[in-house]
């Protein structure tokens, strides 16, 4: 706004200088060039004498040029001061914007830190500790081979728990305890895809855990998607889709920002 006002003032001053130039310089100079002499009455009114007028118009020419220089100088000083004022206003506005951006960044970081604290609290809750304990016990029990990797063995055990859960509530509860881990990673994957949390932070906090979950659960998730599709589920691919995305995203992931040593 200040710069626009300065530009408008500068245009008006230039226009005024042009008008002054036309009225006080161009017109007198034209008269100066056209007149060679002027007939005037003498002091007694008895006759006329011819008086050379060039000296007079030369003085007018000099005065108007000097006046134009003064006007131009005043215009430049005014424009310069307006420019300084505009720059000061701009600097003040930039400082205010910078302060507001810093405040917004602080608020965003605080909100993000709260998300991490909530995530840590959930991962360390009693139910999650139960699920993690069962996961590591079963993982230690299974012995993968080249023919039957860990994911295949884990899927067979999980599928057995799911099938037995149809008639045995305790088996269904045990299966639910394992899926509680995937529910956590599903929420985490969705937050990462929506940029609520940073992949770098997930990498530093849970990269090893996600690798273990991937080796253990991915085969089972794929098989459940296939079986749900066979049953006519309208969107079987959405079964823990964010968990799949997150686990694959962490494979070979290189954080953009290295932590200070």
CSV table of C-alpha atoms in Angstrom, one decimal:
chain,number,residue,atom,x,y,z
A,1,UNK,CA,0.0,0.0,0.0
A,2,UNK,CA,2.8,2.4,0.9
A,3,UNK,CA,4.6,1.7,-2.3
A,4,UNK,CA,1.5,2.3,-4.3
A,5,UNK,CA,0.9,5.7,-2.6
A,6,UNK,CA,4.6,6.6,-3.3
A,7,UNK,CA,4.2,5.7,-7.0
A,8,UNK,CA,1.0,7.8,-7.2
A,9,UNK,CA,2.6,10.8,-5.5
A,10,UNK,CA,5.6,10.5,-7.8
A,11,UNK,CA,3.3,10.5,-10.9
A,12,UNK,CA,1.5,13.6,-9.7
A,13,UNK,CA,4.7,15.4,-9.1
A,14,UNK,CA,6.0,14.6,-12.5
A,15,UNK,CA,2.7,15.8,-14.0
A,16,UNK,CA,2.9,19.0,-12.0
A,17,UNK,CA,6.5,19.5,-13.2
A,18,UNK,CA,5.4,19.0,-16.8
A,19,UNK,CA,2.7,21.6,-16.5
A,20,UNK,CA,5.1,24.0,-14.9
A,21,UNK,CA,7.6,23.4,-17.6
A,22,UNK,CA,5.0,24.1,-20.3
A,23,UNK,CA,3.6,27.2,-18.7
A,24,UNK,CA,6.8,28.8,-17.5
A,25,UNK,CA,9.4,27.5,-20.0
A,26,UNK,CA,7.9,26.3,-23.2
A,27,UNK,CA,5.6,29.3,-23.6
A,28,UNK,CA,8.1,32.0,-22.6
A,29,UNK,CA,10.8,30.4,-24.9
A,30,UNK,CA,8.3,30.5,-27.8
A,31,UNK,CA,7.7,34.1,-27.2
A,32,UNK,CA,11.4,34.7,-26.8
A,33,UNK,CA,12.0,33.2,-30.2
A,34,UNK,CA,9.2,35.0,-32.0
A,35,UNK,CA,9.6,38.5,-30.6
A,36,UNK,CA,12.5,40.6,-31.7
A,37,UNK,CA,11.3,43.9,-30.3
A,38,UNK,CA,8.3,45.3,-28.5
A,39,UNK,CA,6.8,48.8,-29.2
A,40,UNK,CA,6.0,50.6,-26.0
A,41,UNK,CA,5.1,54.2,-25.1
A,42,UNK,CA,7.7,56.3,-23.4
A,43,UNK,CA,7.2,57.7,-19.9
A,44,UNK,CA,5.6,61.0,-21.2
A,45,UNK,CA,3.3,59.2,-23.6
A,46,UNK,CA,4.5,61.3,-26.5
A,47,UNK,CA,5.9,58.7,-28.7
A,48,UNK,CA,7.1,55.2,-28.9
A,49,UNK,CA,10.5,53.7,-28.7
A,50,UNK,CA,11.7,50.2,-29.6
A,51,UNK,CA,13.0,48.3,-26.6
A,52,UNK,CA,14.9,45.1,-27.0
A,53,UNK,CA,13.2,42.4,-24.9
A,54,UNK,CA,15.7,39.5,-25.1
A,55,UNK,CA,17.3,40.4,-21.8
A,56,UNK,CA,13.9,40.2,-20.0
A,57,UNK,CA,13.1,36.8,-21.5
A,58,UNK,CA,16.5,35.5,-20.8
A,59,UNK,CA,15.9,36.3,-17.1
A,60,UNK,CA,12.5,34.5,-17.3
A,61,UNK,CA,14.1,31.5,-18.9
A,62,UNK,CA,16.8,31.4,-16.2
A,63,UNK,CA,14.3,31.8,-13.4
A,64,UNK,CA,11.9,29.1,-14.7
A,65,UNK,CA,14.8,26.7,-15.2
A,66,UNK,CA,15.9,27.3,-11.7
A,67,UNK,CA,12.4,26.9,-10.4
A,68,UNK,CA,12.1,23.6,-12.3
A,69,UNK,CA,15.3,22.4,-10.7
A,70,UNK,CA,13.9,23.3,-7.3
A,71,UNK,CA,10.6,21.4,-8.1
A,72,UNK,CA,12.5,18.4,-9.3
A,73,UNK,CA,14.8,18.4,-6.3
A,74,UNK,CA,11.8,18.7,-3.9
A,75,UNK,CA,10.0,15.9,-5.8
A,76,UNK,CA,13.1,13.6,-5.5
A,77,UNK,CA,13.4,14.3,-1.8
A,78,UNK,CA,9.8,13.7,-1.3
A,79,UNK,CA,9.9,10.4,-3.3
A,80,UNK,CA,13.0,9.4,-1.4
A,81,UNK,CA,11.5,9.9,2.0
A,82,UNK,CA,8.3,8.2,0.9
A,83,UNK,CA,10.4,5.2,-0.4
A,84,UNK,CA,12.2,5.1,3.0
A,85,UNK,CA,8.9,5.1,4.8
A,86,UNK,CA,7.6,2.4,2.5
A,87,UNK,CA,10.6,0.2,3.1
A,88,UNK,CA,10.3,0.7,6.9
A,89,UNK,CA,6.7,-0.3,6.7
A,90,UNK,CA,7.6,-3.3,4.6
A,91,UNK,CA,10.3,-4.3,7.0
A,92,UNK,CA,8.0,-4.0,9.9
A,93,UNK,CA,5.4,-6.1,8.1
A,94,UNK,CA,8.0,-8.7,7.3
A,95,UNK,CA,9.1,-8.8,10.9
A,96,UNK,CA,5.5,-9.3,12.0
A,97,UNK,CA,5.0,-12.0,9.4
A,98,UNK,CA,8.2,-13.7,10.5
A,99,UNK,CA,7.2,-13.6,14.1
A,100,UNK,CA,3.8,-15.0,13.2
A,101,UNK,CA,5.4,-17.8,11.2
A,102,UNK,CA,7.7,-18.6,14.1
A,103,UNK,CA,4.7,-18.7,16.4
A,104,UNK,CA,2.8,-20.9,14.0
A,105,UNK,CA,5.8,-23.2,13.7
A,106,UNK,CA,6.1,-23.5,17.5
A,107,UNK,CA,2.4,-24.3,17.7
A,108,UNK,CA,2.7,-26.9,15.0
A,109,UNK,CA,5.7,-28.5,16.6
A,110,UNK,CA,4.0,-28.6,20.0
A,111,UNK,CA,1.0,-30.2,18.4
A,112,UNK,CA,3.3,-32.7,16.6
A,113,UNK,CA,5.1,-33.4,19.9
A,114,UNK,CA,1.8,-34.1,21.5
A,115,UNK,CA,1.0,-36.6,18.7
A,116,UNK,CA,4.3,-38.4,19.4
A,117,UNK,CA,3.6,-38.4,23.2
A,118,UNK,CA,0.1,-39.9,22.6
A,119,UNK,CA,1.6,-42.4,20.2
A,120,UNK,CA,4.3,-43.5,22.8
A,121,UNK,CA,1.6,-43.7,25.5
A,122,UNK,CA,-0.5,-46.0,23.3
A,123,UNK,CA,2.5,-48.1,22.3
A,124,UNK,CA,3.4,-48.5,26.0
A,125,UNK,CA,-0.2,-49.2,27.3
A,126,UNK,CA,-1.1,-52.3,29.1
A,127,UNK,CA,-3.0,-53.8,26.2
A,128,UNK,CA,-0.2,-53.1,23.8
A,129,UNK,CA,2.4,-54.6,26.1
A,130,UNK,CA,0.3,-57.8,26.2
A,131,UNK,CA,0.2,-57.9,22.4
A,132,UNK,CA,3.9,-57.1,22.0
A,133,UNK,CA,4.7,-59.9,24.5
A,134,UNK,CA,2.6,-62.4,22.6
A,135,UNK,CA,4.2,-61.3,19.3
A,136,UNK,CA,7.8,-61.7,20.5
A,137,UNK,CA,7.0,-65.1,22.1
A,138,UNK,CA,5.4,-66.5,19.0
A,139,UNK,CA,8.2,-65.0,16.8
A,140,UNK,CA,10.8,-66.7,18.9
A,141,UNK,CA,8.9,-70.0,18.8
A,142,UNK,CA,8.6,-70.0,15.0
A,143,UNK,CA,11.7,-71.3,13.2
A,144,UNK,CA,11.7,-70.1,9.5
A,145,UNK,CA,13.3,-72.0,6.7
A,146,UNK,CA,14.0,-71.3,3.1
A,147,UNK,CA,10.9,-73.2,2.1
A,148,UNK,CA,8.8,-71.7,4.9
A,149,UNK,CA,9.9,-68.1,5.8
A,150,UNK,CA,8.7,-66.4,8.9
A,151,UNK,CA,5.7,-64.7,7.2
A,152,UNK,CA,4.3,-68.1,6.0
A,153,UNK,CA,4.7,-69.7,9.4
A,154,UNK,CA,3.1,-66.7,11.1
A,155,UNK,CA,0.2,-66.6,8.7
A,156,UNK,CA,-0.5,-70.3,9.4
A,157,UNK,CA,-0.6,-69.7,13.2
A,158,UNK,CA,-2.7,-66.6,12.9
A,159,UNK,CA,-5.1,-68.2,10.5
A,160,UNK,CA,-5.5,-71.1,12.9
A,161,UNK,CA,-6.3,-68.7,15.8
A,162,UNK,CA,-8.9,-67.0,13.6
A,163,UNK,CA,-10.5,-70.2,12.5
A,164,UNK,CA,-10.6,-71.6,16.1
A,165,UNK,CA,-12.0,-68.3,17.3
A,166,UNK,CA,-15.3,-69.1,15.6
A,167,UNK,CA,-15.9,-71.6,18.4
A,168,UNK,CA,-13.4,-70.6,21.1
A,169,UNK,CA,-13.6,-67.0,22.4
A,170,UNK,CA,-10.1,-67.2,24.0
A,171,UNK,CA,-8.6,-68.0,20.6
A,172,UNK,CA,-10.4,-65.1,19.0
A,173,UNK,CA,-9.1,-62.9,21.8
A,174,UNK,CA,-5.6,-64.0,21.2
A,175,UNK,CA,-6.0,-63.3,17.5
A,176,UNK,CA,-7.4,-59.8,18.4
A,177,UNK,CA,-4.3,-59.2,20.6
A,178,UNK,CA,-2.1,-59.7,17.6
A,179,UNK,CA,-4.2,-57.5,15.4
A,180,UNK,CA,-4.0,-54.8,18.0
A,181,UNK,CA,-0.4,-54.3,16.8
A,182,UNK,CA,-1.6,-53.8,13.3
A,183,UNK,CA,-4.2,-51.3,14.4
A,184,UNK,CA,-1.5,-49.2,15.9
A,185,UNK,CA,0.6,-49.3,12.7
A,186,UNK,CA,-2.5,-48.6,10.6
A,187,UNK,CA,-3.2,-45.4,12.5
A,188,UNK,CA,0.5,-44.5,12.3
A,189,UNK,CA,0.6,-45.1,8.6
A,190,UNK,CA,-2.5,-43.0,8.0
A,191,UNK,CA,-1.0,-40.1,10.0
A,192,UNK,CA,2.2,-40.3,8.0
A,193,UNK,CA,0.3,-40.3,4.7
A,194,UNK,CA,-1.6,-37.2,5.8
A,195,UNK,CA,1.7,-35.6,6.9
A,196,UNK,CA,0.6,-35.4,10.6
A,197,UNK,CA,3.8,-37.1,11.6
A,198,UNK,CA,7.2,-37.2,9.8
A,199,UNK,CA,8.6,-40.3,8.2
A,200,UNK,CA,12.0,-39.3,9.6
A,201,UNK,CA,10.6,-39.5,13.1
A,202,UNK,CA,8.9,-42.8,12.5
A,203,UNK,CA,12.2,-44.1,11.2
A,204,UNK,CA,14.1,-43.1,14.2
A,205,UNK,CA,11.5,-44.3,16.7
A,206,UNK,CA,10.1,-47.5,15.1
A,207,UNK,CA,12.1,-48.5,12.1
A,208,UNK,CA,13.3,-51.8,13.7
A,209,UNK,CA,9.8,-52.6,15.0
A,210,UNK,CA,8.2,-52.0,11.6
A,211,UNK,CA,10.7,-54.3,10.0
A,212,UNK,CA,9.8,-57.1,12.4
A,213,UNK,CA,6.1,-56.5,11.9
A,214,UNK,CA,6.6,-56.6,8.1
A,215,UNK,CA,8.3,-60.0,8.2
A,216,UNK,CA,5.7,-61.4,10.5
A,217,UNK,CA,2.4,-59.9,9.3
A,218,UNK,CA,2.6,-59.0,5.6
A,219,UNK,CA,1.8,-62.5,4.3
A,220,UNK,CA,-1.2,-62.8,6.7
A,221,UNK,CA,-2.5,-59.3,5.7
A,222,UNK,CA,-2.3,-60.2,2.0
A,223,UNK,CA,-4.0,-63.5,2.5
A,224,UNK,CA,-6.8,-61.9,4.5
A,225,UNK,CA,-7.3,-59.3,1.7
A,226,UNK,CA,-7.5,-62.2,-0.8
A,227,UNK,CA,-10.0,-64.2,1.4
A,228,UNK,CA,-12.1,-61.1,2.1
A,229,UNK,CA,-12.3,-60.4,-1.6
A,230,UNK,CA,-13.3,-63.9,-2.3
A,231,UNK,CA,-16.2,-63.5,0.2
A,232,UNK,CA,-17.4,-60.5,-1.7
A,233,UNK,CA,-16.1,-57.7,0.5
A,234,UNK,CA,-16.4,-54.5,-1.5
A,235,UNK,CA,-12.9,-53.2,-0.6
A,236,UNK,CA,-10.7,-56.0,0.5
A,237,UNK,CA,-7.5,-54.0,-0.4
A,238,UNK,CA,-8.3,-51.6,2.4
A,239,UNK,CA,-7.6,-54.2,5.1
A,240,UNK,CA,-4.6,-52.6,6.9
A,241,UNK,CA,-3.6,-50.8,3.7
A,242,UNK,CA,-1.8,-48.1,5.6
A,243,UNK,CA,0.2,-50.6,7.5
A,244,UNK,CA,1.4,-52.2,4.2
A,245,UNK,CA,2.2,-48.7,2.9
A,246,UNK,CA,4.2,-47.8,6.0
A,247,UNK,CA,6.2,-51.0,6.2
A,248,UNK,CA,7.1,-50.8,2.5
A,249,UNK,CA,8.0,-47.1,2.9
A,250,UNK,CA,10.4,-48.0,5.7
A,251,UNK,CA,12.2,-50.6,3.5
A,252,UNK,CA,15.5,-48.9,2.6
A,253,UNK,CA,14.3,-45.6,3.9
A,254,UNK,CA,16.9,-42.9,4.2
A,255,UNK,CA,15.9,-40.0,6.5
A,256,UNK,CA,16.2,-36.6,4.9
A,257,UNK,CA,17.5,-35.0,8.1
A,258,UNK,CA,20.3,-36.8,10.1
A,259,UNK,CA,20.2,-36.5,13.8
A,260,UNK,CA,23.1,-34.6,15.4
A,261,UNK,CA,25.8,-36.8,16.9
